[in-house]
PDB file of C-alpha atoms and ligand atoms in Angstrom:
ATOM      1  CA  UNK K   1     -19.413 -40.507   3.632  1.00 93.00           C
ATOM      2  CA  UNK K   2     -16.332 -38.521   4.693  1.00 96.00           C
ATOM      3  CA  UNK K   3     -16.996 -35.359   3.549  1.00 98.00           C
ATOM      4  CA  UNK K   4     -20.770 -35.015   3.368  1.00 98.00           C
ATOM      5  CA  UNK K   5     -21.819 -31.418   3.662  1.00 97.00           C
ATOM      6  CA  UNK K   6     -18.061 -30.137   2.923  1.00 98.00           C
ATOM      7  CA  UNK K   7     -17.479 -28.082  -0.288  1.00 98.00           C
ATOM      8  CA  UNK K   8     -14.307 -28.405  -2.331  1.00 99.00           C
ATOM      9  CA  UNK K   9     -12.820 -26.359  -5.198  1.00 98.00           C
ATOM     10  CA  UNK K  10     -10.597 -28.534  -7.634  1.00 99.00           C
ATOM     11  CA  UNK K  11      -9.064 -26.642 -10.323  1.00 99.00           C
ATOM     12  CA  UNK K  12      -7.589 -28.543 -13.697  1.00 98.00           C
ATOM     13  CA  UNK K  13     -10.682 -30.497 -12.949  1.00 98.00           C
ATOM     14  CA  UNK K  14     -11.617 -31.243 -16.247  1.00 98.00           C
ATOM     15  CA  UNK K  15      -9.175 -33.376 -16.991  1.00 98.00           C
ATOM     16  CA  UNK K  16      -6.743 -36.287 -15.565  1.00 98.00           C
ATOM     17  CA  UNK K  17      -6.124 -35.889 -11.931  1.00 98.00           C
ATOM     18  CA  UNK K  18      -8.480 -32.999 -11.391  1.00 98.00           C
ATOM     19  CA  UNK K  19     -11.227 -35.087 -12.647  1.00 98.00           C
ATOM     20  CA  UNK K  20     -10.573 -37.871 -10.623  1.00 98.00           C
ATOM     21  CA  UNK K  21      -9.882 -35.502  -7.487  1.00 98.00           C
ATOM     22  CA  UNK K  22     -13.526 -34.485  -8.428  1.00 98.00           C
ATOM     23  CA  UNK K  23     -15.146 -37.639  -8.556  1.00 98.00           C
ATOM     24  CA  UNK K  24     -13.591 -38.787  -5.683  1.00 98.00           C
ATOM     25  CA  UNK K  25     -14.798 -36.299  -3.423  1.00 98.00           C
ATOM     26  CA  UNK K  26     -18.316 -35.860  -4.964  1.00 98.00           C
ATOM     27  CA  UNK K  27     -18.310 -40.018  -4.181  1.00 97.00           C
ATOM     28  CA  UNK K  28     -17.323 -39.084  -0.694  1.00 98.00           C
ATOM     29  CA  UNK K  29     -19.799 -36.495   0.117  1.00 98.00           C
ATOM     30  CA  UNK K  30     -18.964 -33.402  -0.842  1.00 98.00           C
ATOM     31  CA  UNK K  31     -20.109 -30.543  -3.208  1.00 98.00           C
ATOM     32  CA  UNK K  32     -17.203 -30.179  -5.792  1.00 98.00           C
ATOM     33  CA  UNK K  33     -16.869 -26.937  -8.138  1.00 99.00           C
ATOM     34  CA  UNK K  34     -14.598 -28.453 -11.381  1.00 98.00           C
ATOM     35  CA  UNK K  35     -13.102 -25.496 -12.401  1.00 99.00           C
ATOM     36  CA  UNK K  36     -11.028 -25.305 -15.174  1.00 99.00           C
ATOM     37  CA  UNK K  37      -9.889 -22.767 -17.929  1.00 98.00           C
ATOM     38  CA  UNK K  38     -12.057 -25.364 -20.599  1.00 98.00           C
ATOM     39  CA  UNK K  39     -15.181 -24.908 -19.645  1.00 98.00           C
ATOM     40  CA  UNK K  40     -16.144 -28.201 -21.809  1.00 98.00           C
ATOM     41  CA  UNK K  41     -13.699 -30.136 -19.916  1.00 98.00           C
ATOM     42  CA  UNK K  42     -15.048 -29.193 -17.066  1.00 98.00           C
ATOM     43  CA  UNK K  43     -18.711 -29.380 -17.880  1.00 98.00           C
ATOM     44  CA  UNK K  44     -18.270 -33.162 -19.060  1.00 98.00           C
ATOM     45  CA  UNK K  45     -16.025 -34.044 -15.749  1.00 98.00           C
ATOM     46  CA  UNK K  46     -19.662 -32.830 -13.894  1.00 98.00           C
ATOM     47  CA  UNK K  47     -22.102 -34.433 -16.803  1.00 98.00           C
ATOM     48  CA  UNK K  48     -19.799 -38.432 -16.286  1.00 98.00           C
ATOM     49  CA  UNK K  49     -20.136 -38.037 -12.445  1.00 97.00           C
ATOM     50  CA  UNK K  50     -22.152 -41.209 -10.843  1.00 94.00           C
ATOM     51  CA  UNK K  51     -23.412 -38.327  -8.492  1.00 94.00           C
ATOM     52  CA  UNK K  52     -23.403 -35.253 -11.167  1.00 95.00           C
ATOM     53  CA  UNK K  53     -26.024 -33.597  -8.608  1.00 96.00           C
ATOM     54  CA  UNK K  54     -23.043 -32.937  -6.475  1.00 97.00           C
ATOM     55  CA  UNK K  55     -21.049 -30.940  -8.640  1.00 98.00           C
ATOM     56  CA  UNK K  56     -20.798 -28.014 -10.953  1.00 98.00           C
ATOM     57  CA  UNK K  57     -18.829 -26.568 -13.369  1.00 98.00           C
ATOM     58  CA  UNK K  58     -16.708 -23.142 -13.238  1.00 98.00           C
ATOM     59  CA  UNK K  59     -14.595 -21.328 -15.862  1.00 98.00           C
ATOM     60  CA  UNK K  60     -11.200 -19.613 -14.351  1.00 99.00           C
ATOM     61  CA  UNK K  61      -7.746 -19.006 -15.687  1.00 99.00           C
ATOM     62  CA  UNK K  62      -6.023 -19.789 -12.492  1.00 99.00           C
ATOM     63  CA  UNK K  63      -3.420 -17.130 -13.667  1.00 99.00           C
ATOM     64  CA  UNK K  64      -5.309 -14.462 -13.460  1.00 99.00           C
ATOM     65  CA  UNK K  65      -5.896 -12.747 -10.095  1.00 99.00           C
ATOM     66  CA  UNK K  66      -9.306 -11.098 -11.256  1.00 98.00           C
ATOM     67  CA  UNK K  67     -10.733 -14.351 -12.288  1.00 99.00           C
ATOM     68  CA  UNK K  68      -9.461 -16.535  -9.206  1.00 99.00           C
ATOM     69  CA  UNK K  69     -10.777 -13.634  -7.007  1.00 98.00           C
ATOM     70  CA  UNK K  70     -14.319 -13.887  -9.163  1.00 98.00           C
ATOM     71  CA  UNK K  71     -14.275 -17.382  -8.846  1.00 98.00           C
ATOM     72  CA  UNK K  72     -13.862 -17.707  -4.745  1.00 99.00           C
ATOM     73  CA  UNK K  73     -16.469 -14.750  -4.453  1.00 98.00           C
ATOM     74  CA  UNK K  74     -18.845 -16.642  -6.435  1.00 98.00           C
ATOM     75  CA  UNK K  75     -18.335 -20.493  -4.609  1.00 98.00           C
ATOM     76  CA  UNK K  76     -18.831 -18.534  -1.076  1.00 98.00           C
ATOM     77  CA  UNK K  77     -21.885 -16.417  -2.480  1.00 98.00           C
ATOM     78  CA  UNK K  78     -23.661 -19.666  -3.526  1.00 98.00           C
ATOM     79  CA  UNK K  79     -22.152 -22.342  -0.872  1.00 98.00           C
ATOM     80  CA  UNK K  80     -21.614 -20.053   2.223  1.00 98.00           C
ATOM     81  CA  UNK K  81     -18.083 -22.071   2.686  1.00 98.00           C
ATOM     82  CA  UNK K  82     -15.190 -23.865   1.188  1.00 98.00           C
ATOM     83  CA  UNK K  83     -13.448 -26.681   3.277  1.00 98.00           C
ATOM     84  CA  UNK K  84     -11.181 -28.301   0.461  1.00 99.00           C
ATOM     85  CA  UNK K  85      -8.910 -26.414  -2.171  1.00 99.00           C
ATOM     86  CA  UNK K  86      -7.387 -28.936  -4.795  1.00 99.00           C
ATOM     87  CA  UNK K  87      -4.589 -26.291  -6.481  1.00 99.00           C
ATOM     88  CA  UNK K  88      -4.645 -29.146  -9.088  1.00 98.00           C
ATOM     89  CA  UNK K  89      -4.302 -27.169 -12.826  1.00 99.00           C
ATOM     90  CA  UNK K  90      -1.018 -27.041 -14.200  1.00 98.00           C
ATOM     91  CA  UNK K  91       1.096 -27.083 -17.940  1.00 98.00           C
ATOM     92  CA  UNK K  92       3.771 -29.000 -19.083  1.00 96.00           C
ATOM     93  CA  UNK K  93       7.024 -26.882 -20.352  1.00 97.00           C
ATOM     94  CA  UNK K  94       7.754 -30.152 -22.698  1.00 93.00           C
ATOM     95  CA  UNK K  95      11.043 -30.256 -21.146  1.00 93.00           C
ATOM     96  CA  UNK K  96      12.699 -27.189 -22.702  1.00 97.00           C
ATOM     97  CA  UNK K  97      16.165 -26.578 -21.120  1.00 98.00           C
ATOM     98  CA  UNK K  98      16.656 -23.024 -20.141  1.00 98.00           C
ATOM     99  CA  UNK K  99      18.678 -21.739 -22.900  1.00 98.00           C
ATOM    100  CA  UNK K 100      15.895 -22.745 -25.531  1.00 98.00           C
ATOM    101  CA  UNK K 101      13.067 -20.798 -22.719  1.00 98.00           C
ATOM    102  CA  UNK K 102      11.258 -18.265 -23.969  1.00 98.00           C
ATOM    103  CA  UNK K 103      10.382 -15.641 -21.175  1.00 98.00           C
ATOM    104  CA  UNK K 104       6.769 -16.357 -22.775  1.00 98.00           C
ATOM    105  CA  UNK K 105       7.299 -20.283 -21.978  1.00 98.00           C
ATOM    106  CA  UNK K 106       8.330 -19.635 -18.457  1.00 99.00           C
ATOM    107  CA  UNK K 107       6.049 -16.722 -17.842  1.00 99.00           C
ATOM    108  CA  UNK K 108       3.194 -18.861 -18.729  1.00 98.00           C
ATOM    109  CA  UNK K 109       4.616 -22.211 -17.005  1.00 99.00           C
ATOM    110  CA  UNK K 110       5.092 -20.167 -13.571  1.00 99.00           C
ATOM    111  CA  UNK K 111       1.535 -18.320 -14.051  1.00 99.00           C
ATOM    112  CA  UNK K 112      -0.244 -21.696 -13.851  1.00 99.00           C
ATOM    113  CA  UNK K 113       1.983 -23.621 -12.101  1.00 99.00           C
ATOM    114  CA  UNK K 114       2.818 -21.296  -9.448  1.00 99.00           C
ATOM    115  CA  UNK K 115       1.136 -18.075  -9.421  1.00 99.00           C
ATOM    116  CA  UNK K 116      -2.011 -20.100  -9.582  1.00 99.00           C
ATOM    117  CA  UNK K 117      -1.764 -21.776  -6.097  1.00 99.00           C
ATOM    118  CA  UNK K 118      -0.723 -18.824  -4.900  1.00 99.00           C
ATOM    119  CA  UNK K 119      -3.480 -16.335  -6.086  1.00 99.00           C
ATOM    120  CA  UNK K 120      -6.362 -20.076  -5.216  1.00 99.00           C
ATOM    121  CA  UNK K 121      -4.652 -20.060  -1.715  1.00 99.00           C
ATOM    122  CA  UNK K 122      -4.605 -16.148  -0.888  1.00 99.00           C
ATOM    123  CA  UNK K 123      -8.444 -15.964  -2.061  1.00 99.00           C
ATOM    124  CA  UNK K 124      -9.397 -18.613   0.201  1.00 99.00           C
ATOM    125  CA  UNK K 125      -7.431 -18.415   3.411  1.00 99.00           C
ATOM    126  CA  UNK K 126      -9.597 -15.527   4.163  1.00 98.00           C
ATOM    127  CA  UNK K 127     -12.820 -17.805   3.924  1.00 98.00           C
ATOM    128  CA  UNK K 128     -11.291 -20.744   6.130  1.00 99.00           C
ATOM    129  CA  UNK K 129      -9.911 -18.317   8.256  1.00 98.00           C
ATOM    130  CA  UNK K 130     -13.519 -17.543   9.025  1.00 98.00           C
ATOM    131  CA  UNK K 131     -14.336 -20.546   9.263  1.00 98.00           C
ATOM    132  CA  UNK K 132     -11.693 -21.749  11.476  1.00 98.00           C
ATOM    133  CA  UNK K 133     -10.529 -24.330   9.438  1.00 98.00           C
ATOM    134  CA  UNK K 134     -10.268 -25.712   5.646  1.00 98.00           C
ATOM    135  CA  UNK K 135      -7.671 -27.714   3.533  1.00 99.00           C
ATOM    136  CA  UNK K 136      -5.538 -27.310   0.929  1.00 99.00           C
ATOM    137  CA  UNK K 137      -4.185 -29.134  -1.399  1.00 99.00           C
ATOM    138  CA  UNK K 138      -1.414 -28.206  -4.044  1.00 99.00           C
ATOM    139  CA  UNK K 139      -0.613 -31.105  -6.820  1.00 99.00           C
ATOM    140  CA  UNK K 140       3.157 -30.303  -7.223  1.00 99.00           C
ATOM    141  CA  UNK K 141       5.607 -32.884  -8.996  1.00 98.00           C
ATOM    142  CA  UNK K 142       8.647 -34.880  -8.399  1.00 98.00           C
ATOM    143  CA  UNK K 143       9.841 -31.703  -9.941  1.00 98.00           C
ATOM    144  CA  UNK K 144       9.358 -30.458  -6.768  1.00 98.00           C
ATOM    145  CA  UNK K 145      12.391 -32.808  -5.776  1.00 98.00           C
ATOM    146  CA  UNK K 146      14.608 -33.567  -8.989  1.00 97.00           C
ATOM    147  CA  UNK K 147      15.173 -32.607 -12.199  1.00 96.00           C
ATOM    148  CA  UNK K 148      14.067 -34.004 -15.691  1.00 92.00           C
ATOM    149  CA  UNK K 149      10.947 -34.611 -14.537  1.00 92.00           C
ATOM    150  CA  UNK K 150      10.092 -31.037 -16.834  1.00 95.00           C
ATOM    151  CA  UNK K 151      12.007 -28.276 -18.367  1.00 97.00           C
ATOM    152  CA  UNK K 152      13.684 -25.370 -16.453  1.00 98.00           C
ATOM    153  CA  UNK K 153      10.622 -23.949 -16.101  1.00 99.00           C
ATOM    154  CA  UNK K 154       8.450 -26.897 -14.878  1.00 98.00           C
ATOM    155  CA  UNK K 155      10.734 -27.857 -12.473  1.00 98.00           C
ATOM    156  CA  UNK K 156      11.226 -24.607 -11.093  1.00 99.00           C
ATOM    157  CA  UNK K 157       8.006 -24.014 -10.433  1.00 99.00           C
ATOM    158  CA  UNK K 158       7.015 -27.508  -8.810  1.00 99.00           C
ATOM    159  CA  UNK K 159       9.803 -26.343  -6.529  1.00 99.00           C
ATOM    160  CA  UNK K 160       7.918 -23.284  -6.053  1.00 99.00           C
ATOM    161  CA  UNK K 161       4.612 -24.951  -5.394  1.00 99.00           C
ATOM    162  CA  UNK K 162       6.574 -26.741  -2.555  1.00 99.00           C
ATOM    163  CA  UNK K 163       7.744 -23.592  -0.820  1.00 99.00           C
ATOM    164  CA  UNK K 164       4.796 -22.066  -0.920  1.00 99.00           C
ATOM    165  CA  UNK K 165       2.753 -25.564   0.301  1.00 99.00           C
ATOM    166  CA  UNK K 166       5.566 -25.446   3.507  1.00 99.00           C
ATOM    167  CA  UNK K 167       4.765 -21.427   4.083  1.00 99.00           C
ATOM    168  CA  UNK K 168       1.499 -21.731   3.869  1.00 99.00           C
ATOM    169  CA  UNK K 169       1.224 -24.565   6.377  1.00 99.00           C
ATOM    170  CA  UNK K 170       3.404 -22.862   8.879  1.00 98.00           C
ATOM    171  CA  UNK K 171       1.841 -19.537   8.114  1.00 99.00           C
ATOM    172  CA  UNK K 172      -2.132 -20.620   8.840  1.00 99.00           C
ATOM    173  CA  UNK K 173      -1.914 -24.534  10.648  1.00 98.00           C
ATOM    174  CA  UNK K 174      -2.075 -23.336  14.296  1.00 98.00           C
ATOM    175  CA  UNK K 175      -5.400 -21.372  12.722  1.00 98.00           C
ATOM    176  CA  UNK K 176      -7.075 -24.596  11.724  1.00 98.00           C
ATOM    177  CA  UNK K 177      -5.753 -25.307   7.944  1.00 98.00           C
ATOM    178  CA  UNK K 178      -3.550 -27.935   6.634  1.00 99.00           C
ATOM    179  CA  UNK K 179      -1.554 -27.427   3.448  1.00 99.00           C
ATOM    180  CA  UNK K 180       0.040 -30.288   1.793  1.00 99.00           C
ATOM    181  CA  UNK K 181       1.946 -31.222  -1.565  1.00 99.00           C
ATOM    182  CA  UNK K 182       1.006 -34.263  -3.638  1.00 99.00           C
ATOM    183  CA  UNK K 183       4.005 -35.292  -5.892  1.00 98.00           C
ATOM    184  CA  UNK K 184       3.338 -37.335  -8.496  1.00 98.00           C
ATOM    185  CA  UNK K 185       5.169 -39.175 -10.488  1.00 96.00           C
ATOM    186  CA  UNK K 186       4.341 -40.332 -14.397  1.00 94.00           C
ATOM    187  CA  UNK K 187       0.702 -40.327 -14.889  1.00 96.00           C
ATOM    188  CA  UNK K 188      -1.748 -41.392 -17.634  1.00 95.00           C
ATOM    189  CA  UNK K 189      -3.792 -38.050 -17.826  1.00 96.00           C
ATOM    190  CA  UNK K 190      -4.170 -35.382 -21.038  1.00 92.00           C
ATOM    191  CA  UNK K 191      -1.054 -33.807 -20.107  1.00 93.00           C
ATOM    192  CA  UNK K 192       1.629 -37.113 -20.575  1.00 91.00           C
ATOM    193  CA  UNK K 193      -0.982 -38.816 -23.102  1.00 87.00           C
ATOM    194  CA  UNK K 194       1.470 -37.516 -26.169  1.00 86.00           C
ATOM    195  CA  UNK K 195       4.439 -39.568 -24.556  1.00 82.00           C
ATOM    196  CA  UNK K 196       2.828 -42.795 -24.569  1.00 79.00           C
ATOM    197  CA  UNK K 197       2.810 -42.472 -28.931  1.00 79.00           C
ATOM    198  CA  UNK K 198       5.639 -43.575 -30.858  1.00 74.00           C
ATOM    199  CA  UNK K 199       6.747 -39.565 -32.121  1.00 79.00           C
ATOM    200  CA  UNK K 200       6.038 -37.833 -28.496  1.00 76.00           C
ATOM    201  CA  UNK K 201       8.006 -40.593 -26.716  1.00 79.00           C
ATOM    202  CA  UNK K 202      11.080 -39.143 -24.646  1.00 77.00           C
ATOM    203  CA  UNK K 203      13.729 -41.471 -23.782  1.00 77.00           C
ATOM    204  CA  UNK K 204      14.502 -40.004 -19.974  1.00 74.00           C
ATOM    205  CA  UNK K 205      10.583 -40.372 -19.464  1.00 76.00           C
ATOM    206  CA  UNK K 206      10.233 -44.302 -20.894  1.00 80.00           C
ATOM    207  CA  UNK K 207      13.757 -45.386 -19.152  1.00 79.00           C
ATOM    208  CA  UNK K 208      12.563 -44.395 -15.917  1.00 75.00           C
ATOM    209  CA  UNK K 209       8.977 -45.716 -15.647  1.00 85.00           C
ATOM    210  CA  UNK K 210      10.589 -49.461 -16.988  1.00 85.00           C
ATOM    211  CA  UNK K 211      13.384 -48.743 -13.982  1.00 84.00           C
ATOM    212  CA  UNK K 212      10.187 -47.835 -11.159  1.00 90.00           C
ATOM    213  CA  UNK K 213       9.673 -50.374  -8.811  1.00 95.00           C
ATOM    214  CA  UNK K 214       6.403 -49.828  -9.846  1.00 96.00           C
ATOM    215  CA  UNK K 215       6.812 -50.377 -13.664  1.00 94.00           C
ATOM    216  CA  UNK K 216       4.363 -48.320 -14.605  1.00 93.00           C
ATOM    217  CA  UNK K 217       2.473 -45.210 -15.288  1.00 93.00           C
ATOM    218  CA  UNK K 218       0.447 -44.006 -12.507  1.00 96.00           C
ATOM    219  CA  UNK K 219      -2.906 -43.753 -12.541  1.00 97.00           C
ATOM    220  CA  UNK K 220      -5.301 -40.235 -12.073  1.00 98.00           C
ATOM    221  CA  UNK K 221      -7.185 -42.593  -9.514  1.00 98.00           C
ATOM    222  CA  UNK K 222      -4.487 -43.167  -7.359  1.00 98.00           C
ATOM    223  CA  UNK K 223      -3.739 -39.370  -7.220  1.00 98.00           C
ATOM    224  CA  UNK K 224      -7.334 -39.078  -6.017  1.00 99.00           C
ATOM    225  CA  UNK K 225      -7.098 -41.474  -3.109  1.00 98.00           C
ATOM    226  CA  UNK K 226      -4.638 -39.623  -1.781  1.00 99.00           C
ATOM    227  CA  UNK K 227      -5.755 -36.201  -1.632  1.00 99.00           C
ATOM    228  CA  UNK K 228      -8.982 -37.946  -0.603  1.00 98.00           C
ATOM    229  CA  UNK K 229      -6.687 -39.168   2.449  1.00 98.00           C
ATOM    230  CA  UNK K 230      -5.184 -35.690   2.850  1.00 99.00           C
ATOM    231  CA  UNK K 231      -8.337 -33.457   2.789  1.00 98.00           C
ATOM    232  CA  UNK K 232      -9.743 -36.188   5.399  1.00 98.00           C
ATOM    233  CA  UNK K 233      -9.299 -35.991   9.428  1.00 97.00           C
ATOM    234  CA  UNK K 234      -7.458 -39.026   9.340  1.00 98.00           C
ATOM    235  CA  UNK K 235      -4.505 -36.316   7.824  1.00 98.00           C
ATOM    236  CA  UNK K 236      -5.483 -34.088  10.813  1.00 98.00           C
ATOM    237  CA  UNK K 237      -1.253 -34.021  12.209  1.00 98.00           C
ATOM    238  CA  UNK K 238      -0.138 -34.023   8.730  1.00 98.00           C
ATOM    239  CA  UNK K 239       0.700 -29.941   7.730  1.00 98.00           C
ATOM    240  CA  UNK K 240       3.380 -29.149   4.982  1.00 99.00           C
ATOM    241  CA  UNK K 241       4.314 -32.448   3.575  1.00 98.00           C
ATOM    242  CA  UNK K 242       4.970 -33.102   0.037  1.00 98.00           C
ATOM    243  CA  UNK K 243       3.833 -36.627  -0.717  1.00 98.00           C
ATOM    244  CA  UNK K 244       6.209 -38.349  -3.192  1.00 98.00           C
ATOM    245  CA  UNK K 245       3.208 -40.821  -5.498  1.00 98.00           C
ATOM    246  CA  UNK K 246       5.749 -41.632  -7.936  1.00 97.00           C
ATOM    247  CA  UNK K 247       5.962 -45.572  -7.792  1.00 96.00           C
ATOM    248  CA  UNK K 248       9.310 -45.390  -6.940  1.00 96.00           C
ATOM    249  CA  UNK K 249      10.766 -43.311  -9.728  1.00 92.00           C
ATOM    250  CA  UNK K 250      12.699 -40.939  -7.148  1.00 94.00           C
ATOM    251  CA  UNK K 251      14.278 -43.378  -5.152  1.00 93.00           C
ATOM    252  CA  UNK K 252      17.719 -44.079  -7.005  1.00 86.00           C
TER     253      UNK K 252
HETATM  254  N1  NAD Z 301       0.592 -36.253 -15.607  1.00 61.37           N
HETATM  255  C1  NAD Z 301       1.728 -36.361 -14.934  1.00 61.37           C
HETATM  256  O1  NAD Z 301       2.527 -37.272 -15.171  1.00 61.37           O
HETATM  257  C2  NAD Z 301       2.052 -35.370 -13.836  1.00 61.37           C
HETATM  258  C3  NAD Z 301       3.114 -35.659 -12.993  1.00 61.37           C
HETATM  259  C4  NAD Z 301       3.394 -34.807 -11.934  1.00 61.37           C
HETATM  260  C5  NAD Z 301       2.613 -33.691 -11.720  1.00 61.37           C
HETATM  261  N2  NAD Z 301       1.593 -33.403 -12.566  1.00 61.37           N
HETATM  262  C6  NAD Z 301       0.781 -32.230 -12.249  1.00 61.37           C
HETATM  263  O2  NAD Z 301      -0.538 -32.655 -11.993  1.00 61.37           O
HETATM  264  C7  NAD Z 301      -1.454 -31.605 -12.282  1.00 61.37           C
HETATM  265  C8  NAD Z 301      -2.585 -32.150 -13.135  1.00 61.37           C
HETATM  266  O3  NAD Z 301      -2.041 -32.574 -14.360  1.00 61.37           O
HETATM  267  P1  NAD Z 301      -2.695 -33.674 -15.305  1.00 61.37           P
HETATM  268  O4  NAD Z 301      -1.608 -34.611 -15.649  1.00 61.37           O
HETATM  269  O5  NAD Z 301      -3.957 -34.189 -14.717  1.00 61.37           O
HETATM  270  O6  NAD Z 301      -2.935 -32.752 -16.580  1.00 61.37           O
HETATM  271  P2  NAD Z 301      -4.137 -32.581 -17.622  1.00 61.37           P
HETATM  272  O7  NAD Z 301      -3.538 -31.842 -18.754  1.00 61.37           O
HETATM  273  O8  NAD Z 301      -4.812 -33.885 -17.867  1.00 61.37           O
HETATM  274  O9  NAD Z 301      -5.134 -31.636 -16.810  1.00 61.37           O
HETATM  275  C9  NAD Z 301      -4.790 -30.319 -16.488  1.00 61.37           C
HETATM  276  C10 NAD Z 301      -6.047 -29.466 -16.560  1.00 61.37           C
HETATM  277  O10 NAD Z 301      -5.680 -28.130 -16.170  1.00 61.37           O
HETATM  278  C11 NAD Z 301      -6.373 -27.238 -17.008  1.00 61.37           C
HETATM  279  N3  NAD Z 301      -5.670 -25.953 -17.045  1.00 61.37           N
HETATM  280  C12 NAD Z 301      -4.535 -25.654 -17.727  1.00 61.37           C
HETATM  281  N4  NAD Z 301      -4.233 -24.360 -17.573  1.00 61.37           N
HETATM  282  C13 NAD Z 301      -5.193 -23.832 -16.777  1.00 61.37           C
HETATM  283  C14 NAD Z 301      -5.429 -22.530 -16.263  1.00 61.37           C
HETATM  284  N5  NAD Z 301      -4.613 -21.514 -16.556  1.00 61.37           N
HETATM  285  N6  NAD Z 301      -6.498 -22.337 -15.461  1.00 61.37           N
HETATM  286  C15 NAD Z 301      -7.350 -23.365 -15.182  1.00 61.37           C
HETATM  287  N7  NAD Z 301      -7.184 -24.605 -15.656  1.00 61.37           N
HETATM  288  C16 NAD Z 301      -6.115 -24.843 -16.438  1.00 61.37           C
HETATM  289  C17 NAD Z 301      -6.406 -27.924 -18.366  1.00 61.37           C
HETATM  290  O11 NAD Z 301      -7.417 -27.386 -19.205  1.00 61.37           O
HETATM  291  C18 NAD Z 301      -6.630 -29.370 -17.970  1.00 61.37           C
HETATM  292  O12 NAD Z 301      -8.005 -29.690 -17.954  1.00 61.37           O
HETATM  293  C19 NAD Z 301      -0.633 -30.498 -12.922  1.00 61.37           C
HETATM  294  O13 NAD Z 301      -0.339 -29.514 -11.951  1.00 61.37           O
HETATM  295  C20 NAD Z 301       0.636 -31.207 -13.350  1.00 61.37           C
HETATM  296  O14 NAD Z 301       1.739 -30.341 -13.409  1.00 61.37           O
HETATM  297  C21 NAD Z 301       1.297 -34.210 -13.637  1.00 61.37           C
END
């Protein structure tokens, strides 16, 4: 197993791609804290593992620099290391154009989006630093590339999340830690689950799935494999990428 006696920290783990992140690398090996700001979320992602044994749960707001700082202090205390970071938790702005944006909308859209990685990845380089080495992993967007993918807030903070993936990469890689950006596309988790009904459908969303190569939503799964691949040493030469996952959706 690839990652036996590695721990890894996936936050947004009780749902969607965060639980499958989870489950992948508990299946691979490793010790996985599912942290998530609903703790019953996250206590059910550990309680449905085939390997529960090899996870736990943990209660953060990623937002919030006391708890993030509280939650790495508590992983190290009781695990001695962290070798994977999954910066996985994030909120949708349901596409609200700027001019309709409350500063409460984008203050809280940024705080997860963005500020989270950020506050995740400055508690932690410290550890791998240590260490001398460690991954990390931000789940960004193809709003880190385009636009209607989200609001003005969304997008502008997947862009964010991007930027800060590339500077942390060229910041800490010659010390031994990769940062990379998975961009997904439309996928089947909590967060999209109200598009796929008849009153939450939006027309932008629906046109370009049926136009994907693809031709379909994405799975959580398939998120998973790849940041299985990335937090791997088969990724070993790959630092600051963002990894389009989108079945095709960007490429017109
Ligand atoms: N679903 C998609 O189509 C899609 C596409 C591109 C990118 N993304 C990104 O993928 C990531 C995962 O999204 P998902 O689709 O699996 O969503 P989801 O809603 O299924 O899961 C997100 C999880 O994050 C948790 N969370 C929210 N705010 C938090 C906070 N402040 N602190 C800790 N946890 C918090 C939620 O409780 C939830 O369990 C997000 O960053 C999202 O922006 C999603």
């Amino acid at each position: 197993m690839k990652f036996e006696g590695r721990v890894a920290l996936v936050t947004g783990g009780g749902s969607g791609m965060g639980r499958a992140m989870v489950e992948e690398f508990a299946a691979e090996g490793a010790f996985v804290v599912a942290v998530d700001i609903n703790k019953q979320a996250a206590t059910e992602t550990v309680k449905g593992l085939s390997t529960p044994d090899r996870a736990s749960a943990a209660v953060a707001d990623v937002s919030s620099p006391e708890a993030v700082e509280a939650l790495v202090a508590d992983v190290v205390r009781e695990h001695g290391r962290i070798d994977i970071v999954c910066s996985n938790a994030g909120v949708l702005d349901d596409y609200t154009p700027a001019h309709e944006t409350s500063i409460e909308l984008w203050n809280r859209v940024i705080g997860v989006n963005l500020t989270g990685p950020f506050l995740i990845s400055r508690a932690v380089v410290p550890v791998m630093l240590e260490q001398g080495r460690g991954v990390i992993i931000n789940t960004a967007s193809i709003s880190a590339f385009v636009a209607g993918g989200g609001g003005a807030a969304y997008t502008a903070s997947k862009h964010g999340v991007l930027g800060l993936t590339k500077q942390l990469a060229f910041d800490y890689g010659s010390r031994g830690i990769r940062c990379n950006a998975i961009c997904p596309g439309a996928i089947q988790t909590g967060m999209t689950e109200h598009l796929l009904t008849a009153e939450g459908r939006n027309p932008h969303v629906d046109a370009a799935i049926k136009g994907t190569p693809a031709g379909r939503w994405g799975k959580p799964v398939e998120i998973a494999k790849l940041a299985s691949f990335l937090a791997s040493d088969d990724a070993a030469f790959i630092h600051g990428a963002g990894y389009l996952i989108d079945g095709g959706w960007t490429l017109p």
